[in-house]
PDB file of C-alpha atoms in Angstrom:
ATOM      1  CA  MET A   1      66.581  90.144  60.399  1.00 74.00           C
ATOM      2  CA  LYS A   2      68.625  90.370  57.203  1.00 91.00           C
ATOM      3  CA  LYS A   3      72.339  89.998  57.861  1.00 96.00           C
ATOM      4  CA  GLY A   4      74.588  92.924  57.013  1.00 98.00           C
ATOM      5  CA  LYS A   5      77.192  92.737  54.258  1.00 98.00           C
ATOM      6  CA  LEU A   6      80.934  92.774  54.874  1.00 98.00           C
ATOM      7  CA  LYS A   7      83.368  94.591  52.574  1.00 98.00           C
ATOM      8  CA  ILE A   8      87.089  94.129  53.228  1.00 98.00           C
ATOM      9  CA  TYR A   9      89.800  96.428  51.891  1.00 97.00           C
ATOM     10  CA  PHE A  10      92.738  94.038  51.625  1.00 95.00           C
ATOM     11  CA  GLY A  11      96.448  94.846  51.311  1.00 89.00           C
ATOM     12  CA  TYR A  12      99.863  93.197  51.491  1.00 79.00           C
ATOM     13  CA  ALA A  13     101.346  95.670  53.988  1.00 75.00           C
ATOM     14  CA  ALA A  14     100.683  98.773  56.028  1.00 74.00           C
ATOM     15  CA  GLY A  15     100.713 101.956  53.981  1.00 75.00           C
ATOM     16  CA  VAL A  16      99.314 100.629  50.707  1.00 85.00           C
ATOM     17  CA  GLY A  17      96.216 102.814  51.140  1.00 87.00           C
ATOM     18  CA  LYS A  18      93.502 100.570  52.609  1.00 93.00           C
ATOM     19  CA  THR A  19      92.019 103.109  55.015  1.00 94.00           C
ATOM     20  CA  PHE A  20      92.216 105.849  52.388  1.00 93.00           C
ATOM     21  CA  ALA A  21      90.390 103.647  49.858  1.00 95.00           C
ATOM     22  CA  MET A  22      87.786 102.663  52.458  1.00 97.00           C
ATOM     23  CA  LEU A  23      87.035 106.308  53.220  1.00 96.00           C
ATOM     24  CA  GLU A  24      86.801 107.160  49.520  1.00 96.00           C
ATOM     25  CA  GLY A  25      84.368 104.264  49.074  1.00 97.00           C
ATOM     26  CA  ALA A  26      82.335 105.434  52.051  1.00 97.00           C
ATOM     27  CA  ARG A  27      82.049 108.958  50.679  1.00 96.00           C
ATOM     28  CA  GLU A  28      80.823 107.607  47.340  1.00 96.00           C
ATOM     29  CA  VAL A  29      78.198 105.497  49.109  1.00 96.00           C
ATOM     30  CA  GLN A  30      77.178 108.510  51.183  1.00 96.00           C
ATOM     31  CA  LYS A  31      76.569 110.541  48.017  1.00 95.00           C
ATOM     32  CA  SER A  32      73.886 108.038  47.001  1.00 95.00           C
ATOM     33  CA  GLY A  33      71.921 108.797  50.166  1.00 96.00           C
ATOM     34  CA  ILE A  34      73.127 105.868  52.280  1.00 97.00           C
ATOM     35  CA  ASP A  35      73.478 106.482  56.028  1.00 98.00           C
ATOM     36  CA  VAL A  36      77.220 106.063  56.648  1.00 98.00           C
ATOM     37  CA  VAL A  37      78.958 106.382  60.025  1.00 98.00           C
ATOM     38  CA  SER A  38      82.613 106.174  60.996  1.00 98.00           C
ATOM     39  CA  GLY A  39      82.940 103.790  63.932  1.00 98.00           C
ATOM     40  CA  TYR A  40      86.709 103.583  64.190  1.00 97.00           C
ATOM     41  CA  ILE A  41      89.353 104.979  61.861  1.00 95.00           C
ATOM     42  CA  GLU A  42      93.107 104.771  62.436  1.00 86.00           C
ATOM     43  CA  PRO A  43      94.553 107.707  60.454  1.00 67.00           C
ATOM     44  CA  HIS A  44      98.158 107.122  61.673  1.00 71.00           C
ATOM     45  CA  ASN A  45      98.634 110.900  61.565  1.00 73.00           C
ATOM     46  CA  ARG A  46      98.281 110.888  57.771  1.00 76.00           C
ATOM     47  CA  PRO A  47      96.805 114.263  56.690  1.00 79.00           C
ATOM     48  CA  GLU A  48      95.333 112.903  53.447  1.00 82.00           C
ATOM     49  CA  THR A  49      93.466 110.194  55.350  1.00 85.00           C
ATOM     50  CA  SER A  50      92.296 112.534  58.113  1.00 86.00           C
ATOM     51  CA  LYS A  51      90.858 114.936  55.541  1.00 90.00           C
ATOM     52  CA  LEU A  52      88.588 112.205  54.136  1.00 92.00           C
ATOM     53  CA  ILE A  53      87.012 111.712  57.566  1.00 92.00           C
ATOM     54  CA  GLU A  54      85.642 115.257  57.415  1.00 90.00           C
ATOM     55  CA  GLY A  55      81.942 115.246  56.627  1.00 88.00           C
ATOM     56  CA  LEU A  56      81.364 111.755  58.012  1.00 94.00           C
ATOM     57  CA  GLU A  57      79.454 111.308  61.231  1.00 97.00           C
ATOM     58  CA  THR A  58      81.851 109.829  63.777  1.00 97.00           C
ATOM     59  CA  LEU A  59      80.790 107.776  66.766  1.00 97.00           C
ATOM     60  CA  PRO A  60      82.455 108.603  70.088  1.00 96.00           C
ATOM     61  CA  LEU A  61      85.086 106.058  71.078  1.00 96.00           C
ATOM     62  CA  LYS A  62      84.713 103.963  74.196  1.00 95.00           C
ATOM     63  CA  LYS A  63      87.121 105.006  76.961  1.00 94.00           C
ATOM     64  CA  ILE A  64      88.490 102.177  79.086  1.00 94.00           C
ATOM     65  CA  ASN A  65      90.841 102.589  82.034  1.00 91.00           C
ATOM     66  CA  TYR A  66      93.442  99.823  82.124  1.00 86.00           C
ATOM     67  CA  LYS A  67      96.383  99.751  84.536  1.00 86.00           C
ATOM     68  CA  GLY A  68      96.164 103.482  85.075  1.00 88.00           C
ATOM     69  CA  ILE A  69      96.039 104.310  81.379  1.00 91.00           C
ATOM     70  CA  GLN A  70      92.948 105.508  79.514  1.00 92.00           C
ATOM     71  CA  LEU A  71      92.566 103.599  76.252  1.00 92.00           C
ATOM     72  CA  LYS A  72      90.113 104.272  73.432  1.00 94.00           C
ATOM     73  CA  GLU A  73      88.332 101.494  71.570  1.00 96.00           C
ATOM     74  CA  PHE A  74      85.569 101.107  69.024  1.00 97.00           C
ATOM     75  CA  ASN A  75      82.237 101.643  70.792  1.00 97.00           C
ATOM     76  CA  LEU A  76      80.196  98.610  69.773  1.00 98.00           C
ATOM     77  CA  GLU A  77      77.316  99.392  72.112  1.00 97.00           C
ATOM     78  CA  GLU A  78      76.953 102.909  70.709  1.00 98.00           C
ATOM     79  CA  ALA A  79      77.075 101.547  67.150  1.00 98.00           C
ATOM     80  CA  LEU A  80      74.276  99.064  67.829  1.00 98.00           C
ATOM     81  CA  ILE A  81      72.131 101.863  69.263  1.00 98.00           C
ATOM     82  CA  ARG A  82      72.867 104.205  66.329  1.00 98.00           C
ATOM     83  CA  ARG A  83      72.294 101.440  63.729  1.00 98.00           C
ATOM     84  CA  PRO A  84      73.549 103.141  60.548  1.00 98.00           C
ATOM     85  CA  GLN A  85      73.176 101.434  57.193  1.00 98.00           C
ATOM     86  CA  VAL A  86      76.951 101.297  56.790  1.00 98.00           C
ATOM     87  CA  ILE A  87      79.656 101.606  59.432  1.00 98.00           C
ATOM     88  CA  LEU A  88      83.420 101.907  58.960  1.00 98.00           C
ATOM     89  CA  VAL A  89      85.557  99.909  61.378  1.00 98.00           C
ATOM     90  CA  ASP A  90      89.271  99.957  60.608  1.00 97.00           C
ATOM     91  CA  GLU A  91      91.773  97.187  61.452  1.00 96.00           C
ATOM     92  CA  LEU A  92      89.761  93.975  61.438  1.00 97.00           C
ATOM     93  CA  ALA A  93      92.471  91.939  63.232  1.00 95.00           C
ATOM     94  CA  HIS A  94      92.786  94.329  66.187  1.00 96.00           C
ATOM     95  CA  THR A  95      92.776  92.864  69.711  1.00 96.00           C
ATOM     96  CA  ASN A  96      90.504  94.856  72.027  1.00 96.00           C
ATOM     97  CA  CYS A  97      91.852  95.938  75.384  1.00 94.00           C
ATOM     98  CA  HIS A  98      90.830  94.236  78.609  1.00 91.00           C
ATOM     99  CA  GLY A  99      87.343  95.285  79.672  1.00 89.00           C
ATOM    100  CA  SER A 100      85.906  95.421  76.163  1.00 94.00           C
ATOM    101  CA  ARG A 101      82.741  93.548  75.263  1.00 95.00           C
ATOM    102  CA  ASN A 102      84.629  91.213  72.919  1.00 97.00           C
ATOM    103  CA  LYS A 103      88.245  90.088  72.864  1.00 96.00           C
ATOM    104  CA  LYS A 104      88.713  90.707  69.135  1.00 97.00           C
ATOM    105  CA  ARG A 105      87.441  93.377  66.771  1.00 97.00           C
ATOM    106  CA  PHE A 106      86.267  90.791  64.238  1.00 98.00           C
ATOM    107  CA  GLN A 107      83.828  89.623  66.950  1.00 98.00           C
ATOM    108  CA  ASP A 108      82.524  93.196  67.214  1.00 98.00           C
ATOM    109  CA  ILE A 109      82.024  93.206  63.462  1.00 98.00           C
ATOM    110  CA  GLU A 110      80.193  89.888  63.572  1.00 98.00           C
ATOM    111  CA  GLU A 111      77.706  91.449  66.007  1.00 98.00           C
ATOM    112  CA  LEU A 112      77.199  94.404  63.675  1.00 98.00           C
ATOM    113  CA  LEU A 113      76.536  92.087  60.735  1.00 98.00           C
ATOM    114  CA  LYS A 114      74.046  90.032  62.750  1.00 98.00           C
ATOM    115  CA  ALA A 115      72.250  93.289  63.581  1.00 98.00           C
ATOM    116  CA  GLY A 116      71.808  93.955  59.843  1.00 98.00           C
ATOM    117  CA  ILE A 117      74.480  96.659  59.575  1.00 98.00           C
ATOM    118  CA  ASP A 118      76.815  96.672  56.571  1.00 98.00           C
ATOM    119  CA  VAL A 119      80.502  96.969  57.526  1.00 98.00           C
ATOM    120  CA  PHE A 120      83.538  98.339  55.681  1.00 98.00           C
ATOM    121  CA  THR A 121      86.843  97.225  57.231  1.00 98.00           C
ATOM    122  CA  THR A 122      90.555  96.750  56.471  1.00 97.00           C
ATOM    123  CA  ILE A 123      93.183  94.059  56.922  1.00 95.00           C
ATOM    124  CA  ASN A 124      96.674  93.074  55.754  1.00 90.00           C
ATOM    125  CA  ILE A 125      97.536  89.634  54.459  1.00 87.00           C
ATOM    126  CA  GLN A 126      99.784  88.725  57.417  1.00 87.00           C
ATOM    127  CA  HIS A 127      96.774  88.666  59.739  1.00 89.00           C
ATOM    128  CA  LEU A 128      95.031  85.752  57.996  1.00 91.00           C
ATOM    129  CA  GLU A 129      95.336  82.721  60.258  1.00 86.00           C
ATOM    130  CA  GLY A 130      95.701  80.249  57.382  1.00 88.00           C
ATOM    131  CA  LEU A 131      98.720  82.122  56.003  1.00 84.00           C
ATOM    132  CA  ASN A 132     100.427  82.703  59.344  1.00 79.00           C
ATOM    133  CA  ASP A 133     103.098  80.027  58.857  1.00 80.00           C
ATOM    134  CA  VAL A 134     103.846  81.225  55.321  1.00 81.00           C
ATOM    135  CA  ILE A 135     104.222  84.841  56.452  1.00 72.00           C
ATOM    136  CA  GLU A 136     106.551  83.783  59.278  1.00 72.00           C
ATOM    137  CA  LYS A 137     108.792  81.866  56.848  1.00 74.00           C
ATOM    138  CA  ILE A 138     108.984  84.836  54.468  1.00 69.00           C
ATOM    139  CA  THR A 139     109.478  87.620  57.008  1.00 68.00           C
ATOM    140  CA  GLY A 140     110.817  85.773  60.050  1.00 70.00           C
ATOM    141  CA  ILE A 141     108.200  87.572  62.138  1.00 71.00           C
ATOM    142  CA  ILE A 142     105.508  85.951  64.265  1.00 75.00           C
ATOM    143  CA  VAL A 143     102.165  87.723  63.887  1.00 77.00           C
ATOM    144  CA  ASN A 144     100.004  87.458  67.001  1.00 81.00           C
ATOM    145  CA  GLU A 145      96.947  89.356  65.801  1.00 90.00           C
ATOM    146  CA  LYS A 146      95.041  86.989  63.509  1.00 91.00           C
ATOM    147  CA  ILE A 147      91.531  86.430  62.229  1.00 95.00           C
ATOM    148  CA  PRO A 148      89.964  83.045  61.423  1.00 95.00           C
ATOM    149  CA  ASP A 149      89.946  82.279  57.713  1.00 95.00           C
ATOM    150  CA  TYR A 150      86.158  81.976  57.644  1.00 96.00           C
ATOM    151  CA  ILE A 151      85.796  85.732  58.287  1.00 96.00           C
ATOM    152  CA  PHE A 152      87.686  86.473  55.079  1.00 94.00           C
ATOM    153  CA  GLU A 153      86.026  83.678  53.103  1.00 94.00           C
ATOM    154  CA  GLU A 154      82.506  84.800  54.049  1.00 95.00           C
ATOM    155  CA  ALA A 155      83.053  88.458  53.117  1.00 97.00           C
ATOM    156  CA  ASP A 156      80.575  89.730  50.542  1.00 98.00           C
ATOM    157  CA  GLN A 157      83.184  91.859  48.800  1.00 97.00           C
ATOM    158  CA  ILE A 158      86.991  92.061  48.910  1.00 97.00           C
ATOM    159  CA  GLU A 159      88.778  95.002  47.331  1.00 97.00           C
ATOM    160  CA  LEU A 160      92.500  94.530  46.762  1.00 94.00           C
ATOM    161  CA  ILE A 161      94.515  97.662  47.470  1.00 92.00           C
ATOM    162  CA  ASP A 162      97.922  97.472  45.808  1.00 84.00           C
ATOM    163  CA  ILE A 163     100.972  99.657  45.301  1.00 76.00           C
ATOM    164  CA  GLU A 164     104.410  99.070  43.790  1.00 72.00           C
ATOM    165  CA  PRO A 165     107.002  98.134  46.478  1.00 70.00           C
ATOM    166  CA  VAL A 166     109.325 100.965  45.389  1.00 73.00           C
ATOM    167  CA  ASP A 167     106.471 103.467  45.857  1.00 67.00           C
ATOM    168  CA  LEU A 168     105.664 101.977  49.243  1.00 67.00           C
ATOM    169  CA  LEU A 169     109.273 102.364  50.387  1.00 67.00           C
ATOM    170  CA  GLU A 170     109.248 105.965  49.159  1.00 69.00           C
ATOM    171  CA  ARG A 171     106.122 106.656  51.203  1.00 64.00           C
ATOM    172  CA  LEU A 172     107.802 104.999  54.190  1.00 63.00           C
ATOM    173  CA  ASP A 173     110.915 107.197  53.886  1.00 62.00           C
ATOM    174  CA  LYS A 174     108.747 110.326  53.710  1.00 59.00           C
ATOM    175  CA  GLY A 175     106.990 109.454  56.975  1.00 59.00           C
ATOM    176  CA  LYS A 176     103.654 108.820  55.291  1.00 58.00           C
ATOM    177  CA  ILE A 177     103.231 105.379  56.858  1.00 61.00           C
ATOM    178  CA  TYR A 178     104.928 105.657  60.256  1.00 58.00           C
ATOM    179  CA  GLN A 179     106.528 108.552  62.077  1.00 57.00           C
ATOM    180  CA  LEU A 180     110.060 109.257  60.829  1.00 56.00           C
ATOM    181  CA  ASN A 181     111.621 108.039  64.067  1.00 57.00           C
ATOM    182  CA  LYS A 182     110.090 104.596  63.456  1.00 56.00           C
ATOM    183  CA  VAL A 183     111.102 104.187  59.809  1.00 53.00           C
ATOM    184  CA  ASN A 184     114.374 102.325  60.468  1.00 59.00           C
ATOM    185  CA  GLN A 185     112.646  99.923  62.830  1.00 56.00           C
ATOM    186  CA  ALA A 186     109.974  99.256  60.215  1.00 54.00           C
ATOM    187  CA  LYS A 187     112.632  98.537  57.586  1.00 53.00           C
ATOM    188  CA  GLU A 188     114.112  95.893  59.852  1.00 56.00           C
ATOM    189  CA  ASN A 189     110.763  94.101  60.027  1.00 57.00           C
ATOM    190  CA  PHE A 190     108.044  93.855  57.352  1.00 54.00           C
ATOM    191  CA  PHE A 191     109.655  96.509  55.179  1.00 52.00           C
ATOM    192  CA  TYR A 192     113.124  94.996  54.979  1.00 52.00           C
ATOM    193  CA  ILE A 193     114.834  95.315  51.591  1.00 49.00           C
ATOM    194  CA  ARG A 194     115.776  92.148  49.745  1.00 49.00           C
ATOM    195  CA  LYS A 195     118.384  92.813  47.056  1.00 44.00           C
ATOM    196  CA  THR A 196     118.007  90.900  43.804  1.00 42.00           C
ATOM    197  CA  TYR A 197     119.650  90.981  40.424  1.00 38.00           C
ATOM    198  CA  ARG A 198     117.700  91.355  37.230  1.00 43.00           C
ATOM    199  CA  PRO A 199     119.095  91.309  33.674  1.00 43.00           C
ATOM    200  CA  SER A 200     119.178  94.680  31.907  1.00 44.00           C
ATOM    201  CA  GLY A 201     120.657  94.353  28.435  1.00 43.00           C
ATOM    202  CA  ASN A 202     124.091  92.752  28.797  1.00 39.00           C
ATOM    203  CA  CYS A 203     124.516  93.634  32.436  1.00 36.00           C
ATOM    204  CA  PHE A 204     122.727  93.314  35.753  1.00 31.00           C
ATOM    205  CA  THR A 205     121.212  96.104  37.790  1.00 34.00           C
ATOM    206  CA  LYS A 206     120.588  95.954  41.491  1.00 34.00           C
ATOM    207  CA  ASN A 207     116.975  96.587  42.521  1.00 38.00           C
ATOM    208  CA  CYS A 208     115.245  96.737  45.905  1.00 35.00           C
TER     209      CYS A 208
END
């Protein structure tokens, strides 16, 4: 069986637009007559992202009861039965909850690829295992959810999704990345502001 192809939408931080770009790419592929299915999308309550899901067939999520709480995960078994040509599975580095078929989502995706299904997925740079030490030194934060480097290296296509830091911070302040009550916490972590001085004529201006 021919192995499926993996396309990764890659960004430097949450909120740069990876999921949005993935959905736009999926809709373009769908227009060409390709069978596209949404397996798992994390819209983060972003209206613009949620709107792009409309018109895409969406697989039901797998419900798992864990410690009295019902959790919802990507339904790998249902995806393998449905066998679309392309499936969208957000958040490549996600750790599945206890009781799932695989411990990590990248293992789910590996099964899809082996079954001949093309996969579109997303990831941020801090989740690459080989860069974990570098990210910790820069941010001071230990990232527990990681993927092996070979997953990234063996991808058939990587699309870099970028945005200016000042625009990203503006989106953060407007609640377009996290809920407004979580903005300050986010700014104390990956979105902290480092003040620098840059020459502007004969003086210096402070930039974030």
